[in-house]
mmCIF file of C-alpha atoms and ligand atoms in Angstrom:
data_model
loop_
_atom_site.group_PDB
_atom_site.id
_atom_site.type_symbol
_atom_site.label_atom_id
_atom_site.label_comp_id
_atom_site.label_asym_id
_atom_site.label_seq_id
_atom_site.Cartn_x
_atom_site.Cartn_y
_atom_site.Cartn_z
ATOM 1 C CA MET B 1 36.453 108.039 168.043
ATOM 2 C CA THR B 2 35.907 111.820 167.928
ATOM 3 C CA SER B 3 35.339 113.528 164.745
ATOM 4 C CA PRO B 4 38.000 112.458 162.237
ATOM 5 C CA MET B 5 40.806 114.754 161.345
ATOM 6 C CA VAL B 6 42.522 112.310 159.039
ATOM 7 C CA ARG B 7 40.785 109.464 157.250
ATOM 8 C CA VAL B 8 42.784 107.434 154.768
ATOM 9 C CA ARG B 9 41.214 104.523 152.764
ATOM 10 C CA ASP B 10 43.141 102.035 150.507
ATOM 11 C CA LEU B 11 45.948 104.487 149.844
ATOM 12 C CA HIS B 12 48.378 103.487 147.148
ATOM 13 C CA LYS B 13 51.381 105.144 146.218
ATOM 14 C CA SER B 14 54.302 104.036 143.975
ATOM 15 C CA TYR B 15 57.542 105.703 142.802
ATOM 16 C CA GLY B 16 57.574 104.612 139.091
ATOM 17 C CA ALA B 17 56.785 100.897 139.099
ATOM 18 C CA VAL B 18 57.789 100.477 142.741
ATOM 19 C CA PRO B 19 54.812 100.245 145.073
ATOM 20 C CA VAL B 20 55.482 101.845 148.404
ATOM 21 C CA LEU B 21 52.088 102.067 149.986
ATOM 22 C CA ARG B 22 49.814 99.222 149.056
ATOM 23 C CA GLY B 23 46.425 99.879 150.525
ATOM 24 C CA VAL B 24 46.824 101.828 153.717
ATOM 25 C CA ASP B 25 43.845 102.747 155.980
ATOM 26 C CA LEU B 26 44.291 105.247 158.724
ATOM 27 C CA ASP B 27 42.107 107.176 161.128
ATOM 28 C CA VAL B 28 42.993 109.799 163.471
ATOM 29 C CA GLY B 29 40.358 111.750 165.485
ATOM 30 C CA ALA B 30 40.511 115.213 166.398
ATOM 31 C CA GLY B 31 42.824 115.738 169.303
ATOM 32 C CA GLU B 32 44.248 112.311 168.974
ATOM 33 C CA VAL B 33 47.929 111.247 168.722
ATOM 34 C CA THR B 34 48.853 108.407 166.459
ATOM 35 C CA CYS B 35 52.367 107.172 166.282
ATOM 36 C CA VAL B 36 53.604 105.304 163.254
ATOM 37 C CA ILE B 37 56.361 102.820 163.807
ATOM 38 C CA GLY B 38 58.037 100.352 161.269
ATOM 39 C CA PRO B 39 61.277 99.512 159.677
ATOM 40 C CA SER B 40 63.320 101.824 157.470
ATOM 41 C CA GLY B 41 61.874 101.812 153.795
ATOM 42 C CA SER B 42 58.392 100.690 154.991
ATOM 43 C CA GLY B 43 56.691 103.741 153.734
ATOM 44 C CA LYS B 44 56.338 105.900 156.933
ATOM 45 C CA SER B 45 57.695 109.195 155.411
ATOM 46 C CA THR B 46 55.702 108.599 152.233
ATOM 47 C CA LEU B 47 52.453 108.124 154.261
ATOM 48 C CA LEU B 48 53.088 111.600 155.880
ATOM 49 C CA ARG B 49 53.925 113.166 152.614
ATOM 50 C CA CYS B 50 50.712 111.978 151.228
ATOM 51 C CA LEU B 51 48.744 113.633 153.987
ATOM 52 C CA ASN B 52 50.440 116.958 153.201
ATOM 53 C CA HIS B 53 50.321 117.279 149.458
ATOM 54 C CA LEU B 54 54.141 116.545 149.122
ATOM 55 C CA GLU B 55 53.272 113.558 147.060
ATOM 56 C CA LYS B 56 50.489 112.792 144.550
ATOM 57 C CA ILE B 57 48.641 109.717 145.453
ATOM 58 C CA ASN B 58 48.069 106.863 142.840
ATOM 59 C CA ALA B 59 44.726 105.543 144.325
ATOM 60 C CA GLY B 60 42.643 105.606 147.313
ATOM 61 C CA GLU B 61 41.085 108.374 149.467
ATOM 62 C CA VAL B 62 42.722 110.778 151.860
ATOM 63 C CA GLU B 63 40.743 113.238 153.776
ATOM 64 C CA VAL B 64 42.063 115.886 156.237
ATOM 65 C CA ALA B 65 39.548 117.826 158.387
ATOM 66 C CA GLY B 66 36.758 116.450 156.248
ATOM 67 C CA GLU B 67 38.206 117.684 153.058
ATOM 68 C CA LEU B 68 39.276 115.340 150.210
ATOM 69 C CA ILE B 69 42.913 115.516 149.288
ATOM 70 C CA GLY B 70 43.015 112.942 146.622
ATOM 71 C CA TYR B 71 40.492 110.183 145.461
ATOM 72 C CA ARG B 72 40.256 107.779 142.674
ATOM 73 C CA ARG B 73 37.789 105.003 142.221
ATOM 74 C CA HIS B 74 39.500 101.876 140.783
ATOM 75 C CA LYS B 75 37.990 102.416 137.381
ATOM 76 C CA GLY B 76 37.326 106.181 137.759
ATOM 77 C CA LYS B 77 39.525 109.129 137.301
ATOM 78 C CA LEU B 78 41.591 111.026 139.673
ATOM 79 C CA HIS B 79 39.696 113.776 141.375
ATOM 80 C CA GLU B 80 41.951 116.454 142.901
ATOM 81 C CA LEU B 81 41.657 119.855 144.700
ATOM 82 C CA GLY B 82 42.796 122.989 142.731
ATOM 83 C CA PRO B 83 46.036 124.713 143.538
ATOM 84 C CA ARG B 84 44.381 127.291 145.784
ATOM 85 C CA ALA B 85 42.735 124.782 147.866
ATOM 86 C CA ILE B 86 45.994 122.632 148.020
ATOM 87 C CA THR B 87 47.732 125.870 149.366
ATOM 88 C CA ARG B 88 45.111 126.532 151.838
ATOM 89 C CA GLN B 89 45.256 122.857 153.163
ATOM 90 C CA ARG B 90 48.971 122.715 153.514
ATOM 91 C CA ALA B 91 48.866 125.906 155.450
ATOM 92 C CA ALA B 92 46.643 124.186 157.959
ATOM 93 C CA ILE B 93 49.014 121.198 158.280
ATOM 94 C CA GLY B 94 52.306 121.654 160.260
ATOM 95 C CA MET B 95 55.145 119.366 159.427
ATOM 96 C CA VAL B 96 58.368 118.908 161.339
ATOM 97 C CA PHE B 97 61.223 117.029 159.644
ATOM 98 C CA GLN B 98 64.296 115.149 161.004
ATOM 99 C CA ASN B 99 66.502 117.885 159.895
ATOM 100 C CA PHE B 100 64.680 120.981 161.200
ATOM 101 C CA ASN B 101 65.143 122.842 157.962
ATOM 102 C CA LEU B 102 65.288 126.279 159.680
ATOM 103 C CA PHE B 103 66.171 129.285 157.428
ATOM 104 C CA PRO B 104 69.917 129.878 158.339
ATOM 105 C CA HIS B 105 69.834 133.538 157.215
ATOM 106 C CA LEU B 106 66.796 134.363 159.547
ATOM 107 C CA THR B 107 66.747 134.855 163.321
ATOM 108 C CA VAL B 108 64.620 132.495 165.516
ATOM 109 C CA LEU B 109 61.867 135.217 165.651
ATOM 110 C CA GLU B 110 62.090 135.761 161.920
ATOM 111 C CA ASN B 111 61.892 131.941 161.178
ATOM 112 C CA ILE B 112 58.720 131.749 163.122
ATOM 113 C CA ALA B 113 57.016 134.924 161.957
ATOM 114 C CA GLU B 114 57.842 134.541 158.263
ATOM 115 C CA ALA B 115 55.042 132.241 157.000
ATOM 116 C CA PRO B 116 52.230 133.912 159.032
ATOM 117 C CA ILE B 117 53.269 137.214 157.487
ATOM 118 C CA ALA B 118 53.713 135.917 153.975
ATOM 119 C CA VAL B 119 51.028 133.254 153.788
ATOM 120 C CA LEU B 120 48.423 134.340 156.350
ATOM 121 C CA ARG B 121 48.837 137.984 155.799
ATOM 122 C CA ARG B 122 49.137 138.767 159.496
ATOM 123 C CA SER B 123 50.715 142.091 160.525
ATOM 124 C CA ARG B 124 54.406 142.010 161.399
ATOM 125 C CA THR B 125 53.488 143.236 164.918
ATOM 126 C CA ASP B 126 50.980 140.483 165.520
ATOM 127 C CA ALA B 127 53.153 137.831 163.924
ATOM 128 C CA VAL B 128 56.375 138.794 166.053
ATOM 129 C CA ALA B 129 54.173 138.947 169.223
ATOM 130 C CA ARG B 130 52.876 135.528 168.681
ATOM 131 C CA ALA B 131 56.383 134.147 167.610
ATOM 132 C CA ARG B 132 57.750 135.370 171.059
ATOM 133 C CA GLU B 133 54.941 133.621 172.828
ATOM 134 C CA LEU B 134 55.788 130.412 170.780
ATOM 135 C CA VAL B 135 59.542 130.763 171.654
ATOM 136 C CA ARG B 136 58.571 130.898 175.442
ATOM 137 C CA ARG B 137 56.126 127.855 175.085
ATOM 138 C CA VAL B 138 58.914 125.643 173.619
ATOM 139 C CA GLY B 139 61.329 126.821 176.468
ATOM 140 C CA LEU B 140 63.607 129.081 174.587
ATOM 141 C CA ALA B 141 62.885 132.566 175.891
ATOM 142 C CA GLY B 142 65.893 134.704 175.422
ATOM 143 C CA ARG B 143 67.034 133.178 172.137
ATOM 144 C CA GLU B 144 64.630 135.139 169.975
ATOM 145 C CA ASP B 145 67.405 137.044 168.166
ATOM 146 C CA ASP B 146 69.798 134.192 167.643
ATOM 147 C CA TYR B 147 70.637 132.534 164.310
ATOM 148 C CA PRO B 148 69.936 128.958 164.056
ATOM 149 C CA ARG B 149 73.664 127.933 163.947
ATOM 150 C CA ARG B 150 73.921 129.306 167.527
ATOM 151 C CA LEU B 151 71.482 126.740 168.777
ATOM 152 C CA SER B 152 71.852 123.085 169.502
ATOM 153 C CA GLY B 153 70.012 120.556 167.311
ATOM 154 C CA GLY B 154 67.422 120.010 169.980
ATOM 155 C CA GLN B 155 66.802 123.751 170.274
ATOM 156 C CA GLN B 156 66.630 124.291 166.627
ATOM 157 C CA GLN B 157 63.976 121.427 166.527
ATOM 158 C CA ARG B 158 61.921 123.083 169.141
ATOM 159 C CA ILE B 159 62.084 126.361 167.056
ATOM 160 C CA ALA B 160 60.958 124.256 163.960
ATOM 161 C CA ILE B 161 57.912 123.127 166.205
ATOM 162 C CA ALA B 162 57.225 126.619 167.177
ATOM 163 C CA ARG B 163 57.481 127.703 163.479
ATOM 164 C CA ALA B 164 54.937 125.047 162.490
ATOM 165 C CA LEU B 165 52.581 126.139 165.372
ATOM 166 C CA ALA B 166 52.724 129.669 164.173
ATOM 167 C CA MET B 167 50.432 128.871 161.333
ATOM 168 C CA ASP B 168 47.808 127.527 163.880
ATOM 169 C CA PRO B 169 47.683 124.100 162.138
ATOM 170 C CA LYS B 170 44.713 121.791 162.615
ATOM 171 C CA LEU B 171 46.945 118.849 162.207
ATOM 172 C CA MET B 172 50.808 118.371 162.991
ATOM 173 C CA LEU B 173 52.978 115.792 161.328
ATOM 174 C CA PHE B 174 56.362 114.716 162.656
ATOM 175 C CA ASP B 175 58.855 112.645 160.767
ATOM 176 C CA GLU B 176 61.390 111.131 163.074
ATOM 177 C CA PRO B 177 61.820 114.508 164.855
ATOM 178 C CA THR B 178 64.477 113.433 167.217
ATOM 179 C CA SER B 179 66.425 110.861 164.977
ATOM 180 C CA ALA B 180 69.036 113.461 164.177
ATOM 181 C CA LEU B 181 69.776 114.464 167.709
ATOM 182 C CA ASP B 182 72.331 113.610 170.172
ATOM 183 C CA PRO B 183 70.628 111.450 172.878
ATOM 184 C CA GLU B 184 70.798 114.130 175.638
ATOM 185 C CA LEU B 185 68.779 116.512 173.423
ATOM 186 C CA VAL B 186 65.937 114.209 172.691
ATOM 187 C CA GLY B 187 64.029 114.573 175.945
ATOM 188 C CA ASP B 188 63.450 118.355 175.590
ATOM 189 C CA VAL B 189 61.916 117.919 172.087
ATOM 190 C CA LEU B 190 59.699 114.978 173.197
ATOM 191 C CA GLY B 191 58.697 117.162 176.239
ATOM 192 C CA VAL B 192 57.492 119.848 173.837
ATOM 193 C CA MET B 193 55.655 117.242 171.781
ATOM 194 C CA LYS B 194 54.075 115.748 174.946
ATOM 195 C CA ASP B 195 52.764 119.174 176.022
ATOM 196 C CA LEU B 196 51.384 119.655 172.629
ATOM 197 C CA ALA B 197 49.502 116.420 172.720
ATOM 198 C CA ASP B 198 48.272 117.044 176.204
ATOM 199 C CA GLY B 199 46.926 120.428 175.035
ATOM 200 C CA GLY B 200 44.792 118.707 172.422
ATOM 201 C CA MET B 201 46.716 118.846 169.131
ATOM 202 C CA THR B 202 46.051 116.296 166.642
ATOM 203 C CA MET B 203 49.383 114.663 165.736
ATOM 204 C CA VAL B 204 50.710 111.778 163.616
ATOM 205 C CA VAL B 205 54.281 111.000 164.758
ATOM 206 C CA VAL B 206 56.685 108.846 162.908
ATOM 207 C CA THR B 207 59.102 107.751 165.651
ATOM 208 C CA HIS B 208 61.364 105.193 166.915
ATOM 209 C CA GLU B 209 60.896 106.492 170.520
ATOM 210 C CA MET B 210 58.817 103.837 171.982
ATOM 211 C CA GLY B 211 58.612 105.547 175.381
ATOM 212 C CA PHE B 212 57.007 108.448 173.749
ATOM 213 C CA ALA B 213 54.630 106.142 171.815
ATOM 214 C CA ARG B 214 53.650 104.515 175.125
ATOM 215 C CA GLU B 215 53.053 107.680 176.984
ATOM 216 C CA ALA B 216 51.658 110.077 174.366
ATOM 217 C CA ALA B 217 49.875 107.981 171.608
ATOM 218 C CA ASP B 218 46.209 107.134 171.545
ATOM 219 C CA THR B 219 47.091 104.756 168.655
ATOM 220 C CA VAL B 220 50.299 103.001 167.521
ATOM 221 C CA VAL B 221 50.246 101.813 163.779
ATOM 222 C CA PHE B 222 52.919 99.350 162.768
ATOM 223 C CA LEU B 223 53.594 99.865 159.023
ATOM 224 C CA ASP B 224 55.767 97.255 157.105
ATOM 225 C CA GLU B 225 56.318 96.886 153.363
ATOM 226 C CA GLY B 226 53.615 99.510 152.665
ATOM 227 C CA VAL B 227 50.788 97.916 154.691
ATOM 228 C CA VAL B 228 49.441 98.503 158.141
ATOM 229 C CA VAL B 229 50.248 95.153 159.752
ATOM 230 C CA GLU B 230 48.847 95.968 163.213
ATOM 231 C CA SER B 231 47.183 99.060 164.971
ATOM 232 C CA GLY B 232 45.734 99.658 168.234
ATOM 233 C CA ALA B 233 46.277 101.111 171.824
ATOM 234 C CA PRO B 234 50.001 101.459 172.657
ATOM 235 C CA ASP B 235 49.685 98.804 175.443
ATOM 236 C CA ASP B 236 48.226 96.220 173.039
ATOM 237 C CA VAL B 237 50.544 96.918 170.020
ATOM 238 C CA LEU B 238 53.895 97.573 172.016
ATOM 239 C CA ARG B 239 53.356 95.143 174.922
ATOM 240 C CA ASN B 240 51.155 92.497 173.404
ATOM 241 C CA PRO B 241 51.491 92.313 169.656
ATOM 242 C CA ARG B 242 49.432 90.022 167.745
ATOM 243 C CA GLN B 243 51.247 89.747 164.639
ATOM 244 C CA ALA B 244 54.625 88.007 164.293
ATOM 245 C CA ARG B 245 56.106 90.777 162.174
ATOM 246 C CA THR B 246 55.276 93.285 164.753
ATOM 247 C CA ARG B 247 57.008 91.082 167.447
ATOM 248 C CA GLU B 248 60.097 90.687 165.340
ATOM 249 C CA PHE B 249 60.293 94.421 164.730
ATOM 250 C CA LEU B 250 59.894 95.340 168.397
ATOM 251 C CA ALA B 251 62.372 92.663 169.488
ATOM 252 C CA ARG B 252 64.985 94.581 167.235
ATOM 253 C CA VAL B 253 64.177 98.136 168.471
ATOM 254 C CA LEU B 254 63.190 97.807 172.177
HETATM 255 P P1 LIG L 301 60.497 105.155 155.578
HETATM 256 O O1 LIG L 301 60.276 106.552 155.821
HETATM 257 O O2 LIG L 301 59.594 104.181 156.280
HETATM 258 O O3 LIG L 301 61.958 104.754 155.852
HETATM 259 P P2 LIG L 301 59.946 106.015 152.890
HETATM 260 O O4 LIG L 301 58.578 106.359 152.747
HETATM 261 O O5 LIG L 301 60.975 107.153 152.994
HETATM 262 O O6 LIG L 301 60.149 104.844 154.091
HETATM 263 O O7 LIG L 301 60.331 105.086 151.574
HETATM 264 C C1 LIG L 301 59.777 103.890 151.215
HETATM 265 C C2 LIG L 301 60.380 103.387 149.974
HETATM 266 O O8 LIG L 301 60.089 104.342 148.866
HETATM 267 C C3 LIG L 301 61.882 103.195 150.056
HETATM 268 O O9 LIG L 301 62.187 102.049 149.441
HETATM 269 C C4 LIG L 301 62.431 104.392 149.406
HETATM 270 O O10 LIG L 301 63.595 103.987 148.776
HETATM 271 C C5 LIG L 301 61.388 104.681 148.409
HETATM 272 N N1 LIG L 301 61.250 106.010 148.033
HETATM 273 C C6 LIG L 301 61.056 107.126 148.888
HETATM 274 N N2 LIG L 301 61.076 108.389 148.304
HETATM 275 C C7 LIG L 301 61.267 107.986 146.979
HETATM 276 C C8 LIG L 301 61.372 108.810 145.832
HETATM 277 N N3 LIG L 301 61.101 110.164 145.925
HETATM 278 N N4 LIG L 301 61.648 108.186 144.606
HETATM 279 C C9 LIG L 301 61.684 106.923 144.503
HETATM 280 N N5 LIG L 301 61.715 106.064 145.495
HETATM 281 C C10 LIG L 301 61.469 106.610 146.852
HETATM 282 MG MG1 LIG L 302 61.274 107.997 156.813
#
């Protein structure tokens, strides 16, 4: 593997008394794409959220770009980053959700330029110029001044990707980015993601799109009941799974 962008060791996360992640290991090299698959409730979203400081972990080690996110020895105490470091790290990790979450009262360009201006202190001129370039990159030139409600779900999701890219992230996390879309809109969003992958972006993608996983992923991870049951090259995991639980899951979704 190239230098690690994400390194997770023995990650445990519970909500109250309910364990959700029960000792997860994950390695994603710089420039690699990892697709996480698994049944509903298996902990996929929670895993992404632990990479992005949206959840506090209970135990284990999580590093992004060589920096510790949370760490605890079994008998030791929890070591954590301070709030400034957390803000800085979160700014370097882009996240795209199932439901786009664009700001409804801002135009496409304003949605994209907002965080670079507010968080990165870019000048408005620079942020808007970059936003225009990103709108082109996701295939939506001409829609810069539209409000999100004028766009289809697939177009909104492409703008959400552009908005994340505007922060120059080191890592992009996608949580079922096409699950809320009408089937005919899925392809354009996956196309943008494939371009991003081909351009060398490090990505962790939770998805049920097995075609995308097969084409774009370096590694496929099958998560079930909070543990990594199986991981490896897409051809191995998707075509030739070793574990019965993986085979059963694939038989249901393929
Ligand atoms: P997936 O994304 O694979 O469907 P999640 O990570 O969303 O799974 O959820 C894993 C489990 O954790 C589920 O049983 C879910 O109900 C539970 N869960 C998720 N978020 C919370 C929360 N904020 N509070 C309590 N339980 C939660
Ligand atoms: Mg989920």
